[in-house]
Amino acid sequence: MGTNGITREKLIGMISGRNAEAQALYRKAYRVKLEQVGKLVYFRGIIEFSNICTKNCYYCGIRRDNHKFKRFSMTEGEILQCAELAWNYRYGSIVLQAGERSDAEFVEFVEKILKKIKKMSGGSLGITLSLGEQAADTYRRWFEAGAHRYLIRIETSSRKLYRSLHPEDHDFDRRVSCIAALRDIGYQVGTGVMIGLPGQTEEDLADDILFFREMDVDMIGMGPYILHRDTPLAKNVSGFDPARQLRLGLNMIAAARIALKDVNIAATTALQALDPKGRELGLQAGANIVMPNITHTRYRSGYRLYDSKPCLDENAGVCRACLSHRIRDIGEEIGYNQWGDSPHFSRRSLKGGFD
Ligand code: SAH
Ligand code: SF4
């Protein structure tokens, strides 16, 4: 199987590249990025508004059975304050992310907040949700209330690996059908994987890119797997190699840019957890989206999916200043006050392509 003429073998070669070969790959991916999506970096201010989760993924620090920390849920007023901050900072859009809950009270809470954020910004602040698996009806309600993008990572496209990372009742097929349902409703859809998981091969990662292509997604948010010491998966990992994780993460961004061309690709925070310049390296390897954290500092340390999460004690203003310097330093510009939809989505919509 190929994607835009790129074979699985070629993808495996790109993902396995090291040293000079990897550097050449990043340069090539950067050229493709300039051609396809340009040099503007778009910001998505991320609000991690609750660490309460009903699921039990083996890799994640906020899984249901981790009792070693305090659970929180931001109030409506606090979330609105963060959204207002993003608006004042001229970030074109925000991401609302949390652990997974699907009870009626939660669904209603999110719906209400979406409407209020839309109202506050006169309809112009874009809103992405990252709230896991939900009923199609819930996705529809949230879409009608103002969300227009949704991120739901498949985590790995290998069924076998998926099984080893989740308890029995977490279902790969359900996750795939959520991606399809979101597209049908009209969302711009993003997916992604964790990179460098125990037992994951370069072949698996190449298949992940083929999966993104097959699902025809608009956005990719993927990043290296990082240990969280209080999780079952961390206990099975020996010899965690941060340099390998970073290299694989960058190689995947570059390979995805070359294969998928006109999608939005995020330089995720997990890259920065491995290297202070991780996000800039991601942009230079083909990514075009950055997600500055705008969660109130008070809650940041409570939302710890993995160890050594960066910027835990910096407020949103510090993050903004630091990021804009870093981005200018590498010769890129920030697309303030813009939604920054991927050209892929515009083309797909023109084709009438929600099929
Ligand atoms: N609960 C929602 C959204 C929050 S989790 C969901 O699961 O979709 C967001 C992402 O964090 C997950 O999709 C997963 O890919 C990532 N994540 C969780 N634990 C991680 C870890 N230890 N290392 C790297 N990424 C992790
Ligand atoms: Fe919950 Fe998402 Fe973490 Fe899984 S990855 S335990 S669903 S927050």
PDB file of N, CA, C and O in Angstrom, residues 118-166:
ATOM      1  N   LYS A 118     -18.173  30.836  22.840  1.00  0.00           N
ATOM      2  CA  LYS A 118     -18.562  31.386  21.536  1.00  0.00           C
ATOM      3  C   LYS A 118     -19.127  32.793  21.711  1.00  0.00           C
ATOM      4  O   LYS A 118     -18.798  33.716  20.970  1.00  0.00           O
ATOM      5  N   LYS A 119     -19.975  32.924  22.716  1.00  0.00           N
ATOM      6  CA  LYS A 119     -20.620  34.217  22.961  1.00  0.00           C
ATOM      7  C   LYS A 119     -19.575  35.274  23.354  1.00  0.00           C
ATOM      8  O   LYS A 119     -19.567  36.383  22.813  1.00  0.00           O
ATOM      9  N   MET A 120     -18.696  34.888  24.263  1.00  0.00           N
ATOM     10  CA  MET A 120     -17.672  35.802  24.757  1.00  0.00           C
ATOM     11  C   MET A 120     -16.822  36.357  23.603  1.00  0.00           C
ATOM     12  O   MET A 120     -16.449  37.527  23.588  1.00  0.00           O
ATOM     13  N   SER A 121     -16.517  35.511  22.598  1.00  0.00           N
ATOM     14  CA  SER A 121     -15.600  35.938  21.538  1.00  0.00           C
ATOM     15  C   SER A 121     -16.351  36.349  20.268  1.00  0.00           C
ATOM     16  O   SER A 121     -15.743  36.480  19.206  1.00  0.00           O
ATOM     17  N   GLY A 122     -17.650  36.542  20.388  1.00  0.00           N
ATOM     18  CA  GLY A 122     -18.437  36.921  19.215  1.00  0.00           C
ATOM     19  C   GLY A 122     -18.344  35.872  18.109  1.00  0.00           C
ATOM     20  O   GLY A 122     -18.361  36.185  16.925  1.00  0.00           O
ATOM     21  N   GLY A 123     -18.172  34.620  18.514  1.00  0.00           N
ATOM     22  CA  GLY A 123     -18.136  33.513  17.549  1.00  0.00           C
ATOM     23  C   GLY A 123     -16.782  33.287  16.916  1.00  0.00           C
ATOM     24  O   GLY A 123     -16.609  32.355  16.128  1.00  0.00           O
ATOM     25  N   SER A 124     -15.791  34.121  17.275  1.00  0.00           N
ATOM     26  CA  SER A 124     -14.576  34.016  16.464  1.00  0.00           C
ATOM     27  C   SER A 124     -13.452  33.168  17.056  1.00  0.00           C
ATOM     28  O   SER A 124     -12.510  32.831  16.339  1.00  0.00           O
ATOM     29  N   LEU A 125     -13.504  32.822  18.322  1.00  0.00           N
ATOM     30  CA  LEU A 125     -12.453  31.950  18.866  1.00  0.00           C
ATOM     31  C   LEU A 125     -12.760  30.507  18.465  1.00  0.00           C
ATOM     32  O   LEU A 125     -13.842  29.990  18.744  1.00  0.00           O
ATOM     33  N   GLY A 126     -11.835  29.877  17.772  1.00  0.00           N
ATOM     34  CA  GLY A 126     -12.036  28.485  17.362  1.00  0.00           C
ATOM     35  C   GLY A 126     -11.917  27.545  18.556  1.00  0.00           C
ATOM     36  O   GLY A 126     -11.139  27.817  19.471  1.00  0.00           O
ATOM     37  N   ILE A 127     -12.690  26.467  18.567  1.00  0.00           N
ATOM     38  CA  ILE A 127     -12.629  25.544  19.713  1.00  0.00           C
ATOM     39  C   ILE A 127     -12.451  24.101  19.255  1.00  0.00           C
ATOM     40  O   ILE A 127     -13.258  23.552  18.502  1.00  0.00           O
ATOM     41  N   THR A 128     -11.376  23.511  19.751  1.00  0.00           N
ATOM     42  CA  THR A 128     -11.090  22.094  19.516  1.00  0.00           C
ATOM     43  C   THR A 128     -11.376  21.341  20.816  1.00  0.00           C
ATOM     44  O   THR A 128     -11.037  21.830  21.893  1.00  0.00           O
ATOM     45  N   LEU A 129     -11.977  20.163  20.706  1.00  0.00           N
ATOM     46  CA  LEU A 129     -12.177  19.339  21.899  1.00  0.00           C
ATOM     47  C   LEU A 129     -11.254  18.134  21.859  1.00  0.00           C
ATOM     48  O   LEU A 129     -10.939  17.607  20.791  1.00  0.00           O
ATOM     49  N   SER A 130     -10.830  17.698  23.038  1.00  0.00           N
ATOM     50  CA  SER A 130     -10.049  16.466  23.150  1.00  0.00           C
ATOM     51  C   SER A 130     -10.544  15.775  24.418  1.00  0.00           C
ATOM     52  O   SER A 130      -9.945  15.873  25.480  1.00  0.00           O
ATOM     53  N   LEU A 131     -11.706  15.136  24.288  1.00  0.00           N
ATOM     54  CA  LEU A 131     -12.403  14.579  25.455  1.00  0.00           C
ATOM     55  C   LEU A 131     -12.740  13.101  25.267  1.00  0.00           C
ATOM     56  O   LEU A 131     -13.679  12.577  25.877  1.00  0.00           O
ATOM     57  N   GLY A 132     -11.980  12.451  24.394  1.00  0.00           N
ATOM     58  CA  GLY A 132     -12.086  10.991  24.271  1.00  0.00           C
ATOM     59  C   GLY A 132     -13.338  10.492  23.579  1.00  0.00           C
ATOM     60  O   GLY A 132     -13.954  11.190  22.773  1.00  0.00           O
ATOM     61  N   GLU A 133     -13.692   9.242  23.919  1.00  0.00           N
ATOM     62  CA  GLU A 133     -14.786   8.548  23.230  1.00  0.00           C
ATOM     63  C   GLU A 133     -16.132   8.968  23.819  1.00  0.00           C
ATOM     64  O   GLU A 133     -16.318   8.944  25.030  1.00  0.00           O
ATOM     65  N   GLN A 134     -17.042   9.327  22.919  1.00  0.00           N
ATOM     66  CA  GLN A 134     -18.376   9.765  23.345  1.00  0.00           C
ATOM     67  C   GLN A 134     -19.399   9.204  22.369  1.00  0.00           C
ATOM     68  O   GLN A 134     -19.048   8.800  21.249  1.00  0.00           O
ATOM     69  N   ALA A 135     -20.659   9.230  22.752  1.00  0.00           N
ATOM     70  CA  ALA A 135     -21.734   8.814  21.838  1.00  0.00           C
ATOM     71  C   ALA A 135     -21.823   9.830  20.697  1.00  0.00           C
ATOM     72  O   ALA A 135     -21.524  11.016  20.887  1.00  0.00           O
ATOM     73  N   ALA A 136     -22.257   9.369  19.510  1.00  0.00           N
ATOM     74  CA  ALA A 136     -22.366  10.270  18.357  1.00  0.00           C
ATOM     75  C   ALA A 136     -23.264  11.454  18.700  1.00  0.00           C
ATOM     76  O   ALA A 136     -23.016  12.591  18.288  1.00  0.00           O
ATOM     77  N   ASP A 137     -24.288  11.192  19.502  1.00  0.00           N
ATOM     78  CA  ASP A 137     -25.213  12.250  19.865  1.00  0.00           C
ATOM     79  C   ASP A 137     -24.521  13.355  20.689  1.00  0.00           C
ATOM     80  O   ASP A 137     -24.800  14.545  20.519  1.00  0.00           O
ATOM     81  N   THR A 138     -23.602  12.936  21.543  1.00  0.00           N
ATOM     82  CA  THR A 138     -22.832  13.915  22.331  1.00  0.00           C
ATOM     83  C   THR A 138     -21.941  14.738  21.414  1.00  0.00           C
ATOM     84  O   THR A 138     -21.883  15.972  21.511  1.00  0.00           O
ATOM     85  N   TYR A 139     -21.239  14.045  20.508  1.00  0.00           N
ATOM     86  CA  TYR A 139     -20.397  14.781  19.556  1.00  0.00           C
ATOM     87  C   TYR A 139     -21.242  15.810  18.801  1.00  0.00           C
ATOM     88  O   TYR A 139     -20.810  16.928  18.551  1.00  0.00           O
ATOM     89  N   ARG A 140     -22.467  15.419  18.431  1.00  0.00           N
ATOM     90  CA  ARG A 140     -23.335  16.317  17.662  1.00  0.00           C
ATOM     91  C   ARG A 140     -23.729  17.529  18.514  1.00  0.00           C
ATOM     92  O   ARG A 140     -23.668  18.671  18.054  1.00  0.00           O
ATOM     93  N   ARG A 141     -24.097  17.258  19.768  1.00  0.00           N
ATOM     94  CA  ARG A 141     -24.497  18.377  20.653  1.00  0.00           C
ATOM     95  C   ARG A 141     -23.354  19.374  20.801  1.00  0.00           C
ATOM     96  O   ARG A 141     -23.550  20.599  20.742  1.00  0.00           O
ATOM     97  N   TRP A 142     -22.149  18.870  21.005  1.00  0.00           N
ATOM     98  CA  TRP A 142     -21.002  19.755  21.204  1.00  0.00           C
ATOM     99  C   TRP A 142     -20.671  20.509  19.917  1.00  0.00           C
ATOM    100  O   TRP A 142     -20.252  21.663  19.962  1.00  0.00           O
ATOM    101  N   PHE A 143     -20.869  19.849  18.782  1.00  0.00           N
ATOM    102  CA  PHE A 143     -20.629  20.518  17.488  1.00  0.00           C
ATOM    103  C   PHE A 143     -21.613  21.669  17.333  1.00  0.00           C
ATOM    104  O   PHE A 143     -21.240  22.792  16.973  1.00  0.00           O
ATOM    105  N   GLU A 144     -22.876  21.387  17.648  1.00  0.00           N
ATOM    106  CA  GLU A 144     -23.902  22.430  17.515  1.00  0.00           C
ATOM    107  C   GLU A 144     -23.682  23.566  18.507  1.00  0.00           C
ATOM    108  O   GLU A 144     -24.040  24.710  18.254  1.00  0.00           O
ATOM    109  N   ALA A 145     -23.032  23.252  19.628  1.00  0.00           N
ATOM    110  CA  ALA A 145     -22.767  24.294  20.631  1.00  0.00           C
ATOM    111  C   ALA A 145     -21.536  25.131  20.279  1.00  0.00           C
ATOM    112  O   ALA A 145     -21.259  26.125  20.944  1.00  0.00           O
ATOM    113  N   GLY A 146     -20.766  24.726  19.239  1.00  0.00           N
ATOM    114  CA  GLY A 146     -19.678  25.605  18.800  1.00  0.00           C
ATOM    115  C   GLY A 146     -18.308  24.980  18.612  1.00  0.00           C
ATOM    116  O   GLY A 146     -17.389  25.646  18.143  1.00  0.00           O
ATOM    117  N   ALA A 147     -18.138  23.700  18.991  1.00  0.00           N
ATOM    118  CA  ALA A 147     -16.823  23.075  18.738  1.00  0.00           C
ATOM    119  C   ALA A 147     -16.738  22.721  17.261  1.00  0.00           C
ATOM    120  O   ALA A 147     -17.735  22.314  16.669  1.00  0.00           O
ATOM    121  N   HIS A 148     -15.576  22.894  16.667  1.00  0.00           N
ATOM    122  CA  HIS A 148     -15.486  22.547  15.234  1.00  0.00           C
ATOM    123  C   HIS A 148     -14.328  21.635  14.902  1.00  0.00           C
ATOM    124  O   HIS A 148     -14.171  21.200  13.766  1.00  0.00           O
ATOM    125  N   ARG A 149     -13.484  21.372  15.905  1.00  0.00           N
ATOM    126  CA  ARG A 149     -12.405  20.401  15.681  1.00  0.00           C
ATOM    127  C   ARG A 149     -12.398  19.420  16.848  1.00  0.00           C
ATOM    128  O   ARG A 149     -12.769  19.785  17.975  1.00  0.00           O
ATOM    129  N   TYR A 150     -11.907  18.205  16.570  1.00  0.00           N
ATOM    130  CA  TYR A 150     -11.836  17.205  17.643  1.00  0.00           C
ATOM    131  C   TYR A 150     -10.562  16.377  17.478  1.00  0.00           C
ATOM    132  O   TYR A 150     -10.262  15.920  16.381  1.00  0.00           O
ATOM    133  N   LEU A 151      -9.844  16.223  18.574  1.00  0.00           N
ATOM    134  CA  LEU A 151      -8.635  15.388  18.564  1.00  0.00           C
ATOM    135  C   LEU A 151      -8.896  14.105  19.312  1.00  0.00           C
ATOM    136  O   LEU A 151      -9.300  14.133  20.482  1.00  0.00           O
ATOM    137  N   ILE A 152      -8.691  12.990  18.653  1.00  0.00           N
ATOM    138  CA  ILE A 152      -8.802  11.703  19.337  1.00  0.00           C
ATOM    139  C   ILE A 152      -7.740  10.775  18.763  1.00  0.00           C
ATOM    140  O   ILE A 152      -7.818  10.346  17.615  1.00  0.00           O
ATOM    141  N   ARG A 153      -6.721  10.544  19.548  1.00  0.00           N
ATOM    142  CA  ARG A 153      -5.612   9.715  19.067  1.00  0.00           C
ATOM    143  C   ARG A 153      -6.018   8.252  19.048  1.00  0.00           C
ATOM    144  O   ARG A 153      -6.676   7.793  19.980  1.00  0.00           O
ATOM    145  N   ILE A 154      -5.554   7.561  18.020  1.00  0.00           N
ATOM    146  CA  ILE A 154      -5.791   6.118  17.986  1.00  0.00           C
ATOM    147  C   ILE A 154      -4.776   5.420  18.911  1.00  0.00           C
ATOM    148  O   ILE A 154      -4.933   4.272  19.264  1.00  0.00           O
ATOM    149  N   GLU A 155      -3.752   6.157  19.313  1.00  0.00           N
ATOM    150  CA  GLU A 155      -2.661   5.723  20.216  1.00  0.00           C
ATOM    151  C   GLU A 155      -1.676   4.777  19.528  1.00  0.00           C
ATOM    152  O   GLU A 155      -0.480   4.951  19.633  1.00  0.00           O
ATOM    153  N   THR A 156      -2.176   3.754  18.821  1.00  0.00           N
ATOM    154  CA  THR A 156      -1.378   2.931  17.925  1.00  0.00           C
ATOM    155  C   THR A 156      -2.356   2.268  16.966  1.00  0.00           C
ATOM    156  O   THR A 156      -3.459   1.913  17.374  1.00  0.00           O
ATOM    157  N   SER A 157      -1.932   2.122  15.699  1.00  0.00           N
ATOM    158  CA  SER A 157      -2.849   1.481  14.752  1.00  0.00           C
ATOM    159  C   SER A 157      -2.689  -0.040  14.782  1.00  0.00           C
ATOM    160  O   SER A 157      -3.401  -0.747  14.081  1.00  0.00           O
ATOM    161  N   SER A 158      -1.752  -0.528  15.595  1.00  0.00           N
ATOM    162  CA  SER A 158      -1.592  -1.989  15.706  1.00  0.00           C
ATOM    163  C   SER A 158      -2.571  -2.508  16.773  1.00  0.00           C
ATOM    164  O   SER A 158      -2.466  -2.152  17.946  1.00  0.00           O
ATOM    165  N   ARG A 159      -3.490  -3.362  16.336  1.00  0.00           N
ATOM    166  CA  ARG A 159      -4.479  -3.901  17.289  1.00  0.00           C
ATOM    167  C   ARG A 159      -3.800  -4.649  18.421  1.00  0.00           C
ATOM    168  O   ARG A 159      -4.226  -4.593  19.573  1.00  0.00           O
ATOM    169  N   LYS A 160      -2.730  -5.359  18.049  1.00  0.00           N
ATOM    170  CA  LYS A 160      -2.048  -6.190  19.040  1.00  0.00           C
ATOM    171  C   LYS A 160      -1.404  -5.299  20.122  1.00  0.00           C
ATOM    172  O   LYS A 160      -1.552  -5.538  21.324  1.00  0.00           O
ATOM    173  N   LEU A 161      -0.747  -4.253  19.654  1.00  0.00           N
ATOM    174  CA  LEU A 161      -0.108  -3.336  20.601  1.00  0.00           C
ATOM    175  C   LEU A 161      -1.171  -2.606  21.434  1.00  0.00           C
ATOM    176  O   LEU A 161      -1.019  -2.433  22.648  1.00  0.00           O
ATOM    177  N   TYR A 162      -2.261  -2.209  20.770  1.00  0.00           N
ATOM    178  CA  TYR A 162      -3.355  -1.511  21.474  1.00  0.00           C
ATOM    179  C   TYR A 162      -3.825  -2.365  22.657  1.00  0.00           C
ATOM    180  O   TYR A 162      -4.016  -1.872  23.769  1.00  0.00           O
ATOM    181  N   ARG A 163      -3.992  -3.658  22.390  1.00  0.00           N
ATOM    182  CA  ARG A 163      -4.464  -4.588  23.419  1.00  0.00           C
ATOM    183  C   ARG A 163      -3.514  -4.611  24.611  1.00  0.00           C
ATOM    184  O   ARG A 163      -3.924  -4.669  25.756  1.00  0.00           O
ATOM    185  N   SER A 164      -2.189  -4.534  24.314  1.00  0.00           N
ATOM    186  CA  SER A 164      -1.220  -4.628  25.409  1.00  0.00           C
ATOM    187  C   SER A 164      -1.132  -3.328  26.224  1.00  0.00           C
ATOM    188  O   SER A 164      -0.536  -3.313  27.294  1.00  0.00           O
ATOM    189  N   LEU A 165      -1.755  -2.257  25.718  1.00  0.00           N
ATOM    190  CA  LEU A 165      -1.653  -0.952  26.400  1.00  0.00           C
ATOM    191  C   LEU A 165      -2.909  -0.574  27.172  1.00  0.00           C
ATOM    192  O   LEU A 165      -2.955   0.448  27.854  1.00  0.00           O
ATOM    193  N   HIS A 166      -3.958  -1.398  26.975  1.00  0.00           N
ATOM    194  CA  HIS A 166      -5.261  -1.052  27.567  1.00  0.00           C
ATOM    195  C   HIS A 166      -5.919  -2.275  28.197  1.00  0.00           C
ATOM    196  O   HIS A 166      -5.694  -3.396  27.737  1.00  0.00           O
TER     197      HIS A 166
END
